Every structure is written in structure tokens, then in C-alpha cells.
Amino acid sequence: MKGLLLRLSALDADAATAVRVIAHFEALLGSGALDATSLARSTAGLAECAAGLELPDGRRARFGPGGAALPAEPKVVSQDAELGPSGRVWLERPGPPGPFDDLILEWMAIAARTLCGSPAPPRMPHASLTPRTPGSREVADPALMEVVLSERESDHDRARALRLLGLAPELPLRMVAVRGDPAVDAGLDAVALLGRATLDAVVRVTRTGPWGTVLVQPPDGAADSPAAALRAAVADPLRGAVADPLRGPDVPRDAARRLRVGVGGLAPGLAAQDSWRQACTALRFAVAGSPREAVVDHDALGPVALLADIPAERLGALPEARQLDALATQPNGCLTIAALAAFCRTGSLRQAAAELHLHHSSVAARLAHVEAALGWRLRDPEHRFQAQLALYARRLAAAEVNRALKSSP
């Protein structure tokens, strides 16, 4: 947990605080010595305001942020959470609620239910207590997300899981797949990315297998794709400037931008698995680096998405894909491939150079190298189309992506 917190702190302060809150209560629950006094005292210290609880069996506890016991009856309750017909937990914060008070209360309630001996609800940080509000982003329970995405579950169970996540089963949604550095928890990458994105939607994020799994439900079923906002989040210069604690402070700027994101199409709430499959397909077309390449929208792929139905082995065996692989292994080969991709996408030498932050003569030299190696004339639309297909084939054949696909829901 300490290593994950270090990584997340470097990426997004709010996400790191959320994980610290969760880690605090998980440590309490796993200590074997949880009681009403320790729960109320530790929560008050964590929230930096008075906190209290009243259990259905009559036990009460109330403490100030400094650890001093307070009279049982609270003065002013800023927020509370019910524990059933005769119990509750609460915070007493002067002024407006803190940004993580809902999260703290949800986990305090989970711990209090454990004290009562009653089964706690699934662990999902304040998803069930938070109203469905556009712009809210919550860390979700992976088990609930798996139910939402499962084809084996009934519509009733999927609808219940959506409601427990704070979502509306009757409204459409989109799934987003996030893949970052394989050495780092993909859920943390997804939390950091979504914490930076500006989405007018209810967002739930977790990790499912090797994926960062994101559910986005726009208000009133709006069809707008979150792809543009996610590209802006990937392009955030703060992310590129972060030193990677897993590799030391001298990692090049571009090495920090390892995220790839696939955005699924809009689907009915009870058919989220359809959007998830599209998101995973879109992710196979994504390449870390340029935000335009790193975030792929399945809707924008159109008929190109059908290439993903071709077995990866056949795509990787294409001579042009192998030649591009060989070019990529040469000095600065990855930049050569990036120049080719940018030119194929824009059709303009200067636009490609601007996107890559290179001089146009540098891009021209790299494209000339590609033309000499593969026999293409990239100003010819037919040859440029062949180059784009070869680039797609190389991406879809990537071994790491396809290994991850086999373990996806």
C-alpha cells in the first residue's frame, strides 16, 4: 500500500487522499482490535473534526479531533449515515463539509456495521450514499463492477449493482478501459486520469484484472463522448513533468506518458458489457504518447474497428507490419513510427510536426526513411492508406495488449 500511495501521490493529490482514507479504515478492520472507542477516535483524527457513533445495541462514542472524549450527545451534526433503524455515525464539521467527508462516513459506517455483527454492504467508497450528481467521481467496488459487466448475471442483479454504485439502470452509459505502465496498478492510473478530466457525468472507477475500468454515465442520457476531455487529461503537462517513483527522478518527460485509453460507445445501462467490449477494442488501437493516439474512441473508428476481428497472429505476420517493427528497433525508431502515424492521420507535414513538437524538416527526414525502407510514396493517398493499415495491424498484434485481453471480463 505504501508504494501505491507514493505512486498515486505523484499523479493526483485528491486521488491519493482518497486511497489514504480507504487504507486507514482497511487497517482498522484488519487489526483485530476494532471497538467503538477506537473507531470514533481515529475517525475524528482522520477527518480533523469531531466524530461520533451510536450503535443499535446502545454503545456510543464521541471524540474530538485531538483525541479527547466528548459528551455523548452531538451539538451540530454536519453529515451522518444511518446504520439501520436505531444507529448512525456522524461528523461535526463547522462550516461546509470537507471534500472527503462522504468517503470517510461511508467507511466509518462499514466499520460500525462490522462492530454490530451485521453484514456490511460491499466495500464501495460512498457510492451508495452519494446522490447521482454529474461531475462526481468515486472509487468503485470491483465486485460490483464485475456484476455490471457480466453476461452471466440477471438483469435484476445488474440493475441492483448499478444502483449500489449510485447509478441509474434506466439511463445509458459508456465504459472506458485504461492501460498504463504494466508495473503500476492500472486502477491508480485510471483514478489519477479521471481526477484530472473534466466530465459532466457520474464516474465510477476501479481495476478489473489488468485494466483500469471506468463507468461514465452522462446526465439524462446525453450522447457526448468523453474522449476529448480524456485527451486533455492525458495532455496535462503536469503529468509529463512528474518523476516516476518506480524508476527514479531522471525519467524522460515522455516516459511518464504511458497511458492508453479506449472509449466504448453509448449503451443501455443493463448492457454495459457491450460498451466494455468496444472500449477494449478501442484500447487495442491506442498508442501511448500523443493524446490523439493515446485515447481512441470506438465510435470514431467506424468500419476500421472490424480489423480487430482479424486474429492478432495474422496481423503481426503482415510484411509491412514486420517492417515497421524493424524500423521501431532502430535508433529513434519510435519517433519515426510516431511521425508516420501523425502524417497518415493529418495528411500534412507541418501539422504532423506541430503535433510532435518537431521541426518539419525532421519529420520529412523520418518519413523519407520510411519510404525508402518500405517502398511507399506517402504523398500518394493509396500508399498513405496502406501505411495506415500497416500501423493498425502492428498495434492490434501487440503481444502485451492481447495478453491483457485474454484476462479481461
mmCIF file of C-alpha atoms in Angstrom:
data_model
loop_
_atom_site.group_PDB
_atom_site.id
_atom_site.type_symbol
_atom_site.label_atom_id
_atom_site.label_comp_id
_atom_site.label_asym_id
_atom_site.label_seq_id
_atom_site.Cartn_x
_atom_site.Cartn_y
_atom_site.Cartn_z
ATOM 1 C CA MET A 1 0.000 0.000 0.000
ATOM 2 C CA LYS A 2 2.842 2.421 0.808
ATOM 3 C CA GLY A 3 4.275 2.054 -2.687
ATOM 4 C CA LEU A 4 0.893 2.556 -4.313
ATOM 5 C CA LEU A 5 0.270 5.687 -2.261
ATOM 6 C CA LEU A 6 3.632 7.088 -3.322
ATOM 7 C CA ARG A 7 2.806 6.496 -6.972
ATOM 8 C CA LEU A 8 -0.679 7.972 -6.686
ATOM 9 C CA SER A 9 0.502 10.992 -4.698
ATOM 10 C CA ALA A 10 2.792 11.881 -7.582
ATOM 11 C CA LEU A 11 -0.087 11.742 -10.042
ATOM 12 C CA ASP A 12 -3.042 13.274 -8.281
ATOM 13 C CA ALA A 13 -3.311 14.670 -4.753
ATOM 14 C CA ASP A 14 -7.085 14.149 -4.433
ATOM 15 C CA ALA A 15 -6.869 10.531 -5.573
ATOM 16 C CA ALA A 16 -4.017 9.922 -3.126
ATOM 17 C CA THR A 17 -6.105 11.308 -0.260
ATOM 18 C CA ALA A 18 -8.999 9.015 -1.183
ATOM 19 C CA VAL A 19 -6.726 5.982 -1.132
ATOM 20 C CA ARG A 20 -5.280 7.060 2.230
ATOM 21 C CA VAL A 21 -8.794 7.226 3.674
ATOM 22 C CA ILE A 22 -9.560 3.733 2.404
ATOM 23 C CA ALA A 23 -6.228 2.402 3.682
ATOM 24 C CA HIS A 24 -6.929 3.893 7.126
ATOM 25 C CA PHE A 25 -10.216 2.029 7.549
ATOM 26 C CA GLU A 26 -8.933 -1.189 5.997
ATOM 27 C CA ALA A 27 -6.115 -1.148 8.557
ATOM 28 C CA LEU A 28 -8.683 -0.688 11.348
ATOM 29 C CA LEU A 29 -10.835 -3.523 10.036
ATOM 30 C CA GLY A 30 -7.835 -5.799 9.723
ATOM 31 C CA SER A 31 -6.321 -5.004 13.107
ATOM 32 C CA GLY A 32 -8.484 -7.423 15.076
ATOM 33 C CA ALA A 33 -8.858 -4.837 17.851
ATOM 34 C CA LEU A 34 -11.610 -2.619 16.472
ATOM 35 C CA ASP A 35 -14.082 -1.223 19.027
ATOM 36 C CA ALA A 36 -16.465 1.737 19.185
ATOM 37 C CA THR A 37 -13.959 3.945 21.003
ATOM 38 C CA SER A 38 -11.066 3.348 18.600
ATOM 39 C CA LEU A 39 -13.341 3.785 15.574
ATOM 40 C CA ALA A 40 -14.755 7.131 16.744
ATOM 41 C CA ARG A 41 -11.389 8.461 17.938
ATOM 42 C CA SER A 42 -9.476 7.501 14.809
ATOM 43 C CA THR A 43 -12.197 8.849 12.518
ATOM 44 C CA ALA A 44 -12.158 12.195 14.326
ATOM 45 C CA GLY A 45 -8.410 12.402 13.895
ATOM 46 C CA LEU A 46 -8.626 11.463 10.223
ATOM 47 C CA ALA A 47 -11.435 13.937 9.480
ATOM 48 C CA GLU A 48 -9.908 16.649 11.718
ATOM 49 C CA CYS A 49 -13.301 17.331 13.292
ATOM 50 C CA ALA A 50 -15.456 15.781 15.995
ATOM 51 C CA ALA A 51 -16.913 12.375 15.111
ATOM 52 C CA GLY A 52 -19.287 10.023 16.850
ATOM 53 C CA LEU A 53 -21.310 6.864 16.586
ATOM 54 C CA GLU A 54 -24.379 5.302 18.123
ATOM 55 C CA LEU A 55 -24.728 1.567 17.596
ATOM 56 C CA PRO A 56 -28.057 -0.273 17.584
ATOM 57 C CA ASP A 57 -27.007 -2.161 20.735
ATOM 58 C CA GLY A 58 -26.729 1.114 22.680
ATOM 59 C CA ARG A 59 -22.956 1.678 22.568
ATOM 60 C CA ARG A 60 -21.973 5.303 21.984
ATOM 61 C CA ALA A 61 -18.715 7.136 21.454
ATOM 62 C CA ARG A 62 -17.825 10.697 20.510
ATOM 63 C CA PHE A 63 -14.348 12.223 20.195
ATOM 64 C CA GLY A 64 -12.765 15.495 19.166
ATOM 65 C CA PRO A 65 -10.029 15.736 16.530
ATOM 66 C CA GLY A 66 -7.369 15.886 19.247
ATOM 67 C CA GLY A 67 -8.432 12.525 20.659
ATOM 68 C CA ALA A 68 -10.353 13.847 23.699
ATOM 69 C CA ALA A 69 -13.611 12.143 24.631
ATOM 70 C CA LEU A 70 -16.700 14.341 24.302
ATOM 71 C CA PRO A 71 -20.185 14.087 25.834
ATOM 72 C CA ALA A 72 -22.321 11.514 24.075
ATOM 73 C CA GLU A 73 -24.820 13.950 22.545
ATOM 74 C CA PRO A 74 -23.531 15.861 19.491
ATOM 75 C CA LYS A 75 -24.075 19.599 19.224
ATOM 76 C CA VAL A 76 -24.262 20.194 15.467
ATOM 77 C CA VAL A 77 -24.067 17.253 13.037
ATOM 78 C CA SER A 78 -22.740 18.289 9.625
ATOM 79 C CA GLN A 79 -23.293 14.859 7.999
ATOM 80 C CA ASP A 80 -24.343 11.417 9.136
ATOM 81 C CA ALA A 81 -25.004 7.907 7.843
ATOM 82 C CA GLU A 82 -27.642 5.529 9.154
ATOM 83 C CA LEU A 83 -26.760 2.062 10.464
ATOM 84 C CA GLY A 84 -30.300 0.745 10.351
ATOM 85 C CA PRO A 85 -33.383 1.668 12.355
ATOM 86 C CA SER A 86 -31.544 2.732 15.522
ATOM 87 C CA GLY A 87 -27.921 3.507 14.798
ATOM 88 C CA ARG A 88 -25.817 6.047 12.985
ATOM 89 C CA VAL A 89 -22.340 7.551 12.572
ATOM 90 C CA TRP A 90 -21.694 11.253 12.130
ATOM 91 C CA LEU A 91 -19.229 14.096 11.662
ATOM 92 C CA GLU A 92 -19.443 17.518 13.291
ATOM 93 C CA ARG A 93 -17.566 19.861 10.999
ATOM 94 C CA PRO A 94 -18.016 23.613 11.468
ATOM 95 C CA GLY A 95 -18.745 25.271 8.150
ATOM 96 C CA PRO A 96 -19.175 23.405 4.856
ATOM 97 C CA PRO A 97 -18.408 19.654 4.574
ATOM 98 C CA GLY A 98 -14.881 18.616 3.613
ATOM 99 C CA PRO A 99 -14.260 17.121 0.155
ATOM 100 C CA PHE A 100 -13.793 13.610 1.590
ATOM 101 C CA ASP A 101 -16.443 13.629 4.325
ATOM 102 C CA ASP A 102 -18.787 11.351 2.335
ATOM 103 C CA LEU A 103 -15.971 8.869 1.791
ATOM 104 C CA ILE A 104 -14.981 8.935 5.479
ATOM 105 C CA LEU A 105 -18.601 8.439 6.572
ATOM 106 C CA GLU A 106 -19.170 5.521 4.213
ATOM 107 C CA TRP A 107 -16.141 3.674 5.525
ATOM 108 C CA MET A 108 -16.929 4.581 9.127
ATOM 109 C CA ALA A 109 -20.386 3.079 8.593
ATOM 110 C CA ILE A 110 -18.875 -0.102 7.120
ATOM 111 C CA ALA A 111 -16.634 -0.459 10.179
ATOM 112 C CA ALA A 112 -19.542 0.293 12.553
ATOM 113 C CA ARG A 113 -21.696 -2.396 10.931
ATOM 114 C CA THR A 114 -18.832 -4.822 11.477
ATOM 115 C CA LEU A 115 -18.892 -3.908 15.172
ATOM 116 C CA CYS A 116 -22.630 -4.600 15.252
ATOM 117 C CA GLY A 117 -22.099 -8.041 13.806
ATOM 118 C CA SER A 118 -24.364 -7.245 10.872
ATOM 119 C CA PRO A 119 -23.144 -7.866 7.347
ATOM 120 C CA ALA A 120 -21.505 -4.806 5.847
ATOM 121 C CA PRO A 121 -22.521 -3.714 2.366
ATOM 122 C CA PRO A 122 -19.990 -4.209 -0.428
ATOM 123 C CA ARG A 123 -16.949 -2.002 0.001
ATOM 124 C CA MET A 124 -17.543 0.882 -2.340
ATOM 125 C CA PRO A 125 -16.379 4.269 -1.127
ATOM 126 C CA HIS A 126 -19.515 6.394 -0.637
ATOM 127 C CA ALA A 127 -21.146 5.247 -3.846
ATOM 128 C CA SER A 128 -24.364 4.248 -2.113
ATOM 129 C CA LEU A 129 -24.584 7.429 -0.009
ATOM 130 C CA THR A 130 -23.696 9.904 -2.711
ATOM 131 C CA PRO A 131 -26.570 11.091 -4.888
ATOM 132 C CA ARG A 132 -26.253 10.670 -8.613
ATOM 133 C CA THR A 133 -24.650 14.020 -9.351
ATOM 134 C CA PRO A 134 -22.920 14.888 -12.663
ATOM 135 C CA GLY A 135 -19.247 15.503 -12.052
ATOM 136 C CA SER A 136 -18.953 13.088 -9.105
ATOM 137 C CA ARG A 137 -16.103 10.581 -9.314
ATOM 138 C CA GLU A 138 -15.875 7.644 -6.959
ATOM 139 C CA VAL A 139 -13.660 4.626 -6.471
ATOM 140 C CA ALA A 140 -15.998 1.667 -7.023
ATOM 141 C CA ASP A 141 -16.111 -1.816 -5.595
ATOM 142 C CA PRO A 142 -14.528 -4.164 -8.202
ATOM 143 C CA ALA A 143 -17.052 -6.897 -7.348
ATOM 144 C CA LEU A 144 -19.971 -4.610 -8.212
ATOM 145 C CA MET A 145 -18.282 -3.559 -11.439
ATOM 146 C CA GLU A 146 -17.825 -7.212 -12.402
ATOM 147 C CA VAL A 147 -21.538 -7.820 -11.860
ATOM 148 C CA VAL A 148 -22.377 -4.828 -14.077
ATOM 149 C CA LEU A 149 -20.124 -6.178 -16.838
ATOM 150 C CA SER A 150 -21.031 -9.847 -16.515
ATOM 151 C CA GLU A 151 -23.181 -11.570 -19.113
ATOM 152 C CA ARG A 152 -23.883 -14.392 -16.655
ATOM 153 C CA GLU A 153 -25.795 -12.205 -14.198
ATOM 154 C CA SER A 154 -29.504 -11.470 -14.491
ATOM 155 C CA ASP A 155 -30.853 -8.045 -15.396
ATOM 156 C CA HIS A 156 -32.133 -7.761 -11.836
ATOM 157 C CA ASP A 157 -28.642 -8.307 -10.363
ATOM 158 C CA ARG A 158 -27.002 -5.911 -12.828
ATOM 159 C CA ALA A 159 -29.612 -3.239 -12.047
ATOM 160 C CA ARG A 160 -29.032 -3.702 -8.317
ATOM 161 C CA ALA A 161 -25.249 -3.396 -8.778
ATOM 162 C CA LEU A 162 -25.718 -0.181 -10.758
ATOM 163 C CA ARG A 163 -27.908 1.278 -8.029
ATOM 164 C CA LEU A 164 -25.373 0.328 -5.363
ATOM 165 C CA LEU A 165 -22.786 2.191 -7.430
ATOM 166 C CA GLY A 166 -25.022 5.257 -7.326
ATOM 167 C CA LEU A 167 -26.085 4.990 -10.974
ATOM 168 C CA ALA A 168 -29.407 4.829 -12.783
ATOM 169 C CA PRO A 169 -30.027 1.471 -14.546
ATOM 170 C CA GLU A 170 -32.540 3.093 -16.889
ATOM 171 C CA LEU A 171 -30.017 5.575 -18.341
ATOM 172 C CA PRO A 172 -27.343 4.753 -20.952
ATOM 173 C CA LEU A 173 -23.650 4.771 -20.104
ATOM 174 C CA ARG A 174 -20.189 4.350 -21.563
ATOM 175 C CA MET A 175 -17.308 2.176 -20.437
ATOM 176 C CA VAL A 176 -13.692 3.309 -20.626
ATOM 177 C CA ALA A 177 -10.670 0.983 -20.479
ATOM 178 C CA VAL A 178 -7.372 2.376 -19.190
ATOM 179 C CA ARG A 179 -3.983 0.718 -19.504
ATOM 180 C CA GLY A 180 -0.754 2.279 -18.241
ATOM 181 C CA ASP A 181 2.630 1.038 -17.183
ATOM 182 C CA PRO A 182 2.252 -2.732 -16.501
ATOM 183 C CA ALA A 183 4.392 -2.288 -13.370
ATOM 184 C CA VAL A 184 1.818 0.082 -11.839
ATOM 185 C CA ASP A 185 -1.714 -0.712 -10.660
ATOM 186 C CA ALA A 186 -3.964 0.225 -13.587
ATOM 187 C CA GLY A 187 -6.692 1.299 -11.184
ATOM 188 C CA LEU A 188 -4.440 4.011 -9.776
ATOM 189 C CA ASP A 189 -3.619 5.269 -13.256
ATOM 190 C CA ALA A 190 -7.344 5.412 -14.004
ATOM 191 C CA VAL A 191 -8.152 7.231 -10.746
ATOM 192 C CA ALA A 192 -5.454 9.822 -11.455
ATOM 193 C CA LEU A 193 -6.611 10.311 -15.060
ATOM 194 C CA LEU A 194 -10.264 10.718 -14.128
ATOM 195 C CA GLY A 195 -9.357 13.063 -11.292
ATOM 196 C CA ARG A 196 -7.792 15.336 -13.882
ATOM 197 C CA ALA A 197 -10.507 15.056 -16.535
ATOM 198 C CA THR A 198 -13.481 17.431 -16.618
ATOM 199 C CA LEU A 199 -16.519 15.268 -17.322
ATOM 200 C CA ASP A 200 -20.144 16.322 -16.963
ATOM 201 C CA ALA A 201 -21.113 12.819 -15.907
ATOM 202 C CA VAL A 202 -21.243 10.436 -12.980
ATOM 203 C CA VAL A 203 -17.988 8.458 -12.972
ATOM 204 C CA ARG A 204 -17.094 5.204 -11.223
ATOM 205 C CA VAL A 205 -13.574 3.834 -11.494
ATOM 206 C CA THR A 206 -11.870 0.660 -10.321
ATOM 207 C CA ARG A 207 -9.474 -2.028 -11.503
ATOM 208 C CA THR A 208 -10.653 -5.208 -13.213
ATOM 209 C CA GLY A 209 -7.787 -7.608 -13.847
ATOM 210 C CA PRO A 210 -5.054 -5.659 -15.658
ATOM 211 C CA TRP A 211 -7.383 -2.844 -16.644
ATOM 212 C CA GLY A 212 -8.406 0.431 -15.154
ATOM 213 C CA THR A 213 -12.171 0.138 -15.562
ATOM 214 C CA VAL A 214 -14.260 3.305 -15.762
ATOM 215 C CA LEU A 215 -18.020 3.690 -15.998
ATOM 216 C CA VAL A 216 -19.282 7.057 -17.261
ATOM 217 C CA GLN A 217 -22.994 7.884 -17.110
ATOM 218 C CA PRO A 218 -23.855 11.288 -18.609
ATOM 219 C CA PRO A 219 -26.854 13.203 -17.275
ATOM 220 C CA ASP A 220 -30.186 12.418 -18.937
ATOM 221 C CA GLY A 221 -28.563 10.021 -21.388
ATOM 222 C CA ALA A 222 -26.529 12.646 -23.271
ATOM 223 C CA ALA A 223 -24.601 11.052 -26.128
ATOM 224 C CA ASP A 224 -21.439 13.189 -25.957
ATOM 225 C CA SER A 225 -18.243 11.144 -25.868
ATOM 226 C CA PRO A 226 -15.730 11.773 -23.052
ATOM 227 C CA ALA A 227 -12.814 11.207 -25.464
ATOM 228 C CA ALA A 228 -11.952 14.910 -25.871
ATOM 229 C CA ALA A 229 -11.869 15.511 -22.115
ATOM 230 C CA LEU A 230 -9.725 12.403 -21.606
ATOM 231 C CA ARG A 231 -7.282 13.570 -24.275
ATOM 232 C CA ALA A 232 -6.986 16.885 -22.457
ATOM 233 C CA ALA A 233 -6.269 14.988 -19.225
ATOM 234 C CA VAL A 234 -3.582 12.873 -20.904
ATOM 235 C CA ALA A 235 -2.073 16.030 -22.397
ATOM 236 C CA ASP A 236 -1.896 17.745 -18.980
ATOM 237 C CA PRO A 237 1.711 18.993 -18.746
ATOM 238 C CA LEU A 238 1.738 18.255 -15.017
ATOM 239 C CA ARG A 239 1.549 14.571 -15.800
ATOM 240 C CA GLY A 240 4.529 14.714 -18.087
ATOM 241 C CA ALA A 241 6.576 16.569 -15.529
ATOM 242 C CA VAL A 242 6.026 14.010 -12.749
ATOM 243 C CA ALA A 243 9.053 11.968 -11.737
ATOM 244 C CA ASP A 244 8.185 8.279 -11.652
ATOM 245 C CA PRO A 245 8.971 6.949 -8.156
ATOM 246 C CA LEU A 246 9.283 3.431 -9.534
ATOM 247 C CA ARG A 247 12.113 4.470 -11.837
ATOM 248 C CA GLY A 248 13.764 7.429 -10.193
ATOM 249 C CA PRO A 249 13.669 11.172 -10.862
ATOM 250 C CA ASP A 250 15.580 11.214 -14.133
ATOM 251 C CA VAL A 251 12.980 9.558 -16.334
ATOM 252 C CA PRO A 252 12.476 11.470 -19.618
ATOM 253 C CA ARG A 253 9.296 13.508 -19.848
ATOM 254 C CA ASP A 254 7.713 11.276 -22.494
ATOM 255 C CA ALA A 255 8.294 8.162 -20.372
ATOM 256 C CA ALA A 256 5.752 9.426 -17.867
ATOM 257 C CA ARG A 257 3.045 9.446 -20.544
ATOM 258 C CA ARG A 258 2.343 5.737 -20.762
ATOM 259 C CA LEU A 259 -1.443 5.795 -20.626
ATOM 260 C CA ARG A 260 -3.610 4.272 -23.315
ATOM 261 C CA VAL A 261 -7.370 4.711 -23.185
ATOM 262 C CA GLY A 262 -10.215 3.072 -25.069
ATOM 263 C CA VAL A 263 -13.688 4.645 -25.037
ATOM 264 C CA GLY A 264 -16.713 2.452 -25.699
ATOM 265 C CA GLY A 265 -19.926 3.548 -27.340
ATOM 266 C CA LEU A 266 -23.103 4.576 -25.540
ATOM 267 C CA ALA A 267 -25.048 1.511 -24.385
ATOM 268 C CA PRO A 268 -28.122 0.822 -22.215
ATOM 269 C CA GLY A 269 -27.264 0.594 -18.540
ATOM 270 C CA LEU A 270 -28.080 -3.126 -18.436
ATOM 271 C CA ALA A 271 -25.873 -3.775 -21.490
ATOM 272 C CA ALA A 272 -22.692 -2.173 -20.143
ATOM 273 C CA GLN A 273 -20.739 -5.235 -21.285
ATOM 274 C CA ASP A 274 -21.351 -4.195 -24.911
ATOM 275 C CA SER A 275 -19.712 -0.828 -24.310
ATOM 276 C CA TRP A 276 -16.914 -2.552 -22.360
ATOM 277 C CA ARG A 277 -16.096 -4.819 -25.319
ATOM 278 C CA GLN A 278 -15.949 -1.750 -27.558
ATOM 279 C CA ALA A 279 -13.698 0.039 -25.069
ATOM 280 C CA CYS A 280 -11.302 -2.925 -25.027
ATOM 281 C CA THR A 281 -11.299 -2.985 -28.822
ATOM 282 C CA ALA A 282 -10.588 0.755 -28.971
ATOM 283 C CA LEU A 283 -7.752 0.292 -26.492
ATOM 284 C CA ARG A 284 -6.015 -2.069 -28.911
ATOM 285 C CA PHE A 285 -5.774 0.809 -31.397
ATOM 286 C CA ALA A 286 -4.299 3.203 -28.823
ATOM 287 C CA VAL A 287 -0.614 4.080 -28.596
ATOM 288 C CA ALA A 288 0.982 5.852 -25.636
ATOM 289 C CA GLY A 289 2.400 9.300 -26.354
ATOM 290 C CA SER A 290 0.375 11.787 -28.349
ATOM 291 C CA PRO A 291 -3.046 12.372 -26.744
ATOM 292 C CA ARG A 292 -4.644 11.942 -30.168
ATOM 293 C CA GLU A 293 -3.144 8.449 -30.380
ATOM 294 C CA ALA A 294 -3.385 7.563 -26.700
ATOM 295 C CA VAL A 295 -7.189 7.987 -26.441
ATOM 296 C CA VAL A 296 -9.219 6.105 -29.036
ATOM 297 C CA ASP A 297 -12.997 6.426 -29.320
ATOM 298 C CA HIS A 298 -14.694 3.302 -30.690
ATOM 299 C CA ASP A 299 -17.401 5.417 -32.319
ATOM 300 C CA ALA A 300 -14.749 7.377 -34.221
ATOM 301 C CA LEU A 301 -13.102 4.195 -35.533
ATOM 302 C CA GLY A 302 -16.149 3.314 -37.625
ATOM 303 C CA PRO A 303 -15.535 0.372 -40.001
ATOM 304 C CA VAL A 304 -11.837 0.326 -39.010
ATOM 305 C CA ALA A 305 -12.903 -1.398 -35.769
ATOM 306 C CA LEU A 306 -13.605 -4.540 -37.847
ATOM 307 C CA LEU A 307 -9.827 -5.021 -38.185
ATOM 308 C CA ALA A 308 -9.842 -6.113 -34.558
ATOM 309 C CA ASP A 309 -11.767 -9.252 -35.596
ATOM 310 C CA ILE A 310 -8.744 -10.488 -37.559
ATOM 311 C CA PRO A 311 -6.554 -12.837 -35.467
ATOM 312 C CA ALA A 312 -3.577 -10.976 -33.990
ATOM 313 C CA GLU A 313 -1.184 -13.591 -35.370
ATOM 314 C CA ARG A 314 -2.278 -12.884 -38.955
ATOM 315 C CA LEU A 315 -1.941 -9.146 -38.468
ATOM 316 C CA GLY A 316 1.521 -9.486 -36.963
ATOM 317 C CA ALA A 317 2.624 -11.670 -39.879
ATOM 318 C CA LEU A 318 1.940 -8.957 -42.479
ATOM 319 C CA PRO A 319 5.257 -7.999 -44.154
ATOM 320 C CA GLU A 320 4.539 -4.268 -43.732
ATOM 321 C CA ALA A 321 3.831 -4.687 -40.012
ATOM 322 C CA ARG A 322 7.097 -6.600 -39.588
ATOM 323 C CA GLN A 323 8.999 -3.919 -41.468
ATOM 324 C CA LEU A 324 7.557 -1.262 -39.179
ATOM 325 C CA ASP A 325 8.615 -3.386 -36.203
ATOM 326 C CA ALA A 326 12.140 -3.431 -37.605
ATOM 327 C CA LEU A 327 12.115 0.340 -38.077
ATOM 328 C CA ALA A 328 10.961 0.799 -34.491
ATOM 329 C CA THR A 329 14.024 -1.041 -33.169
ATOM 330 C CA GLN A 330 16.439 1.369 -34.866
ATOM 331 C CA PRO A 331 17.814 4.444 -33.028
ATOM 332 C CA ASN A 332 14.928 6.882 -32.511
ATOM 333 C CA GLY A 333 12.735 4.325 -34.240
ATOM 334 C CA CYS A 334 9.725 5.011 -32.032
ATOM 335 C CA LEU A 335 9.823 8.659 -33.075
ATOM 336 C CA THR A 336 9.959 7.587 -36.723
ATOM 337 C CA ILE A 337 6.834 5.483 -36.248
ATOM 338 C CA ALA A 338 5.156 8.386 -34.442
ATOM 339 C CA ALA A 339 5.998 10.708 -37.342
ATOM 340 C CA LEU A 340 4.479 8.240 -39.800
ATOM 341 C CA ALA A 341 1.321 7.921 -37.707
ATOM 342 C CA ALA A 342 0.919 11.680 -37.335
ATOM 343 C CA PHE A 343 1.387 12.260 -41.072
ATOM 344 C CA CYS A 344 -1.067 9.500 -42.011
ATOM 345 C CA ARG A 345 -3.646 10.973 -39.662
ATOM 346 C CA THR A 346 -3.234 14.633 -40.641
ATOM 347 C CA GLY A 347 -2.040 14.377 -44.258
ATOM 348 C CA SER A 348 0.117 17.423 -43.557
ATOM 349 C CA LEU A 349 3.844 17.581 -42.873
ATOM 350 C CA ARG A 350 3.542 20.772 -40.857
ATOM 351 C CA GLN A 351 0.569 19.565 -38.815
ATOM 352 C CA ALA A 352 2.394 16.340 -38.014
ATOM 353 C CA ALA A 353 5.483 18.322 -36.977
ATOM 354 C CA ALA A 354 3.415 20.628 -34.764
ATOM 355 C CA GLU A 355 1.723 17.670 -33.070
ATOM 356 C CA LEU A 356 5.079 16.020 -32.337
ATOM 357 C CA HIS A 357 6.807 19.304 -31.377
ATOM 358 C CA LEU A 358 9.445 18.729 -34.053
ATOM 359 C CA HIS A 359 10.736 20.836 -36.930
ATOM 360 C CA HIS A 360 9.028 19.929 -40.177
ATOM 361 C CA SER A 361 12.382 19.074 -41.765
ATOM 362 C CA SER A 362 12.983 16.469 -39.048
ATOM 363 C CA VAL A 363 9.609 14.882 -39.747
ATOM 364 C CA ALA A 364 10.306 14.959 -43.504
ATOM 365 C CA ALA A 365 13.612 13.144 -42.959
ATOM 366 C CA ARG A 366 11.934 10.428 -40.914
ATOM 367 C CA LEU A 367 9.194 9.956 -43.498
ATOM 368 C CA ALA A 368 11.803 9.692 -46.234
ATOM 369 C CA HIS A 369 13.458 6.929 -44.221
ATOM 370 C CA VAL A 370 10.128 5.080 -44.032
ATOM 371 C CA GLU A 371 9.560 5.493 -47.767
ATOM 372 C CA ALA A 372 12.995 4.105 -48.557
ATOM 373 C CA ALA A 373 12.519 1.104 -46.289
ATOM 374 C CA LEU A 374 9.013 0.134 -47.436
ATOM 375 C CA GLY A 375 8.836 1.476 -50.962
ATOM 376 C CA TRP A 376 5.959 3.855 -50.258
ATOM 377 C CA ARG A 377 5.319 7.338 -51.628
ATOM 378 C CA LEU A 378 3.447 8.843 -48.712
ATOM 379 C CA ARG A 379 2.129 11.799 -50.727
ATOM 380 C CA ASP A 380 0.155 9.209 -52.698
ATOM 381 C CA PRO A 381 -3.210 8.672 -50.900
ATOM 382 C CA GLU A 382 -3.185 4.953 -51.757
ATOM 383 C CA HIS A 383 0.258 4.438 -50.246
ATOM 384 C CA ARG A 384 -0.687 6.507 -47.231
ATOM 385 C CA PHE A 385 -3.756 4.290 -46.775
ATOM 386 C CA GLN A 386 -1.514 1.205 -46.909
ATOM 387 C CA ALA A 387 0.763 2.766 -44.300
ATOM 388 C CA GLN A 388 -2.188 3.464 -42.003
ATOM 389 C CA LEU A 389 -3.401 -0.124 -42.320
ATOM 390 C CA ALA A 390 0.103 -1.382 -41.501
ATOM 391 C CA LEU A 391 0.175 0.836 -38.421
ATOM 392 C CA TYR A 392 -3.197 -0.531 -37.294
ATOM 393 C CA ALA A 393 -2.050 -4.114 -37.896
ATOM 394 C CA ARG A 394 1.081 -3.532 -35.804
ATOM 395 C CA ARG A 395 -0.941 -2.096 -32.915
ATOM 396 C CA LEU A 396 -3.562 -4.836 -32.974
ATOM 397 C CA ALA A 397 -0.872 -7.511 -32.977
ATOM 398 C CA ALA A 398 0.903 -6.094 -29.915
ATOM 399 C CA ALA A 399 1.553 -9.036 -27.592
ATOM 400 C CA GLU A 400 1.072 -7.131 -24.319
ATOM 401 C CA VAL A 401 -2.343 -5.846 -25.328
ATOM 402 C CA ASN A 402 -3.587 -9.234 -26.423
ATOM 403 C CA ARG A 403 -2.338 -10.952 -23.259
ATOM 404 C CA ALA A 404 -4.341 -8.433 -21.270
ATOM 405 C CA LEU A 405 -7.416 -9.021 -23.443
ATOM 406 C CA LYS A 406 -7.425 -12.712 -22.553
ATOM 407 C CA SER A 407 -7.771 -11.824 -18.877
ATOM 408 C CA SER A 408 -10.434 -9.126 -19.340
ATOM 409 C CA PRO A 409 -14.054 -9.665 -18.177
#
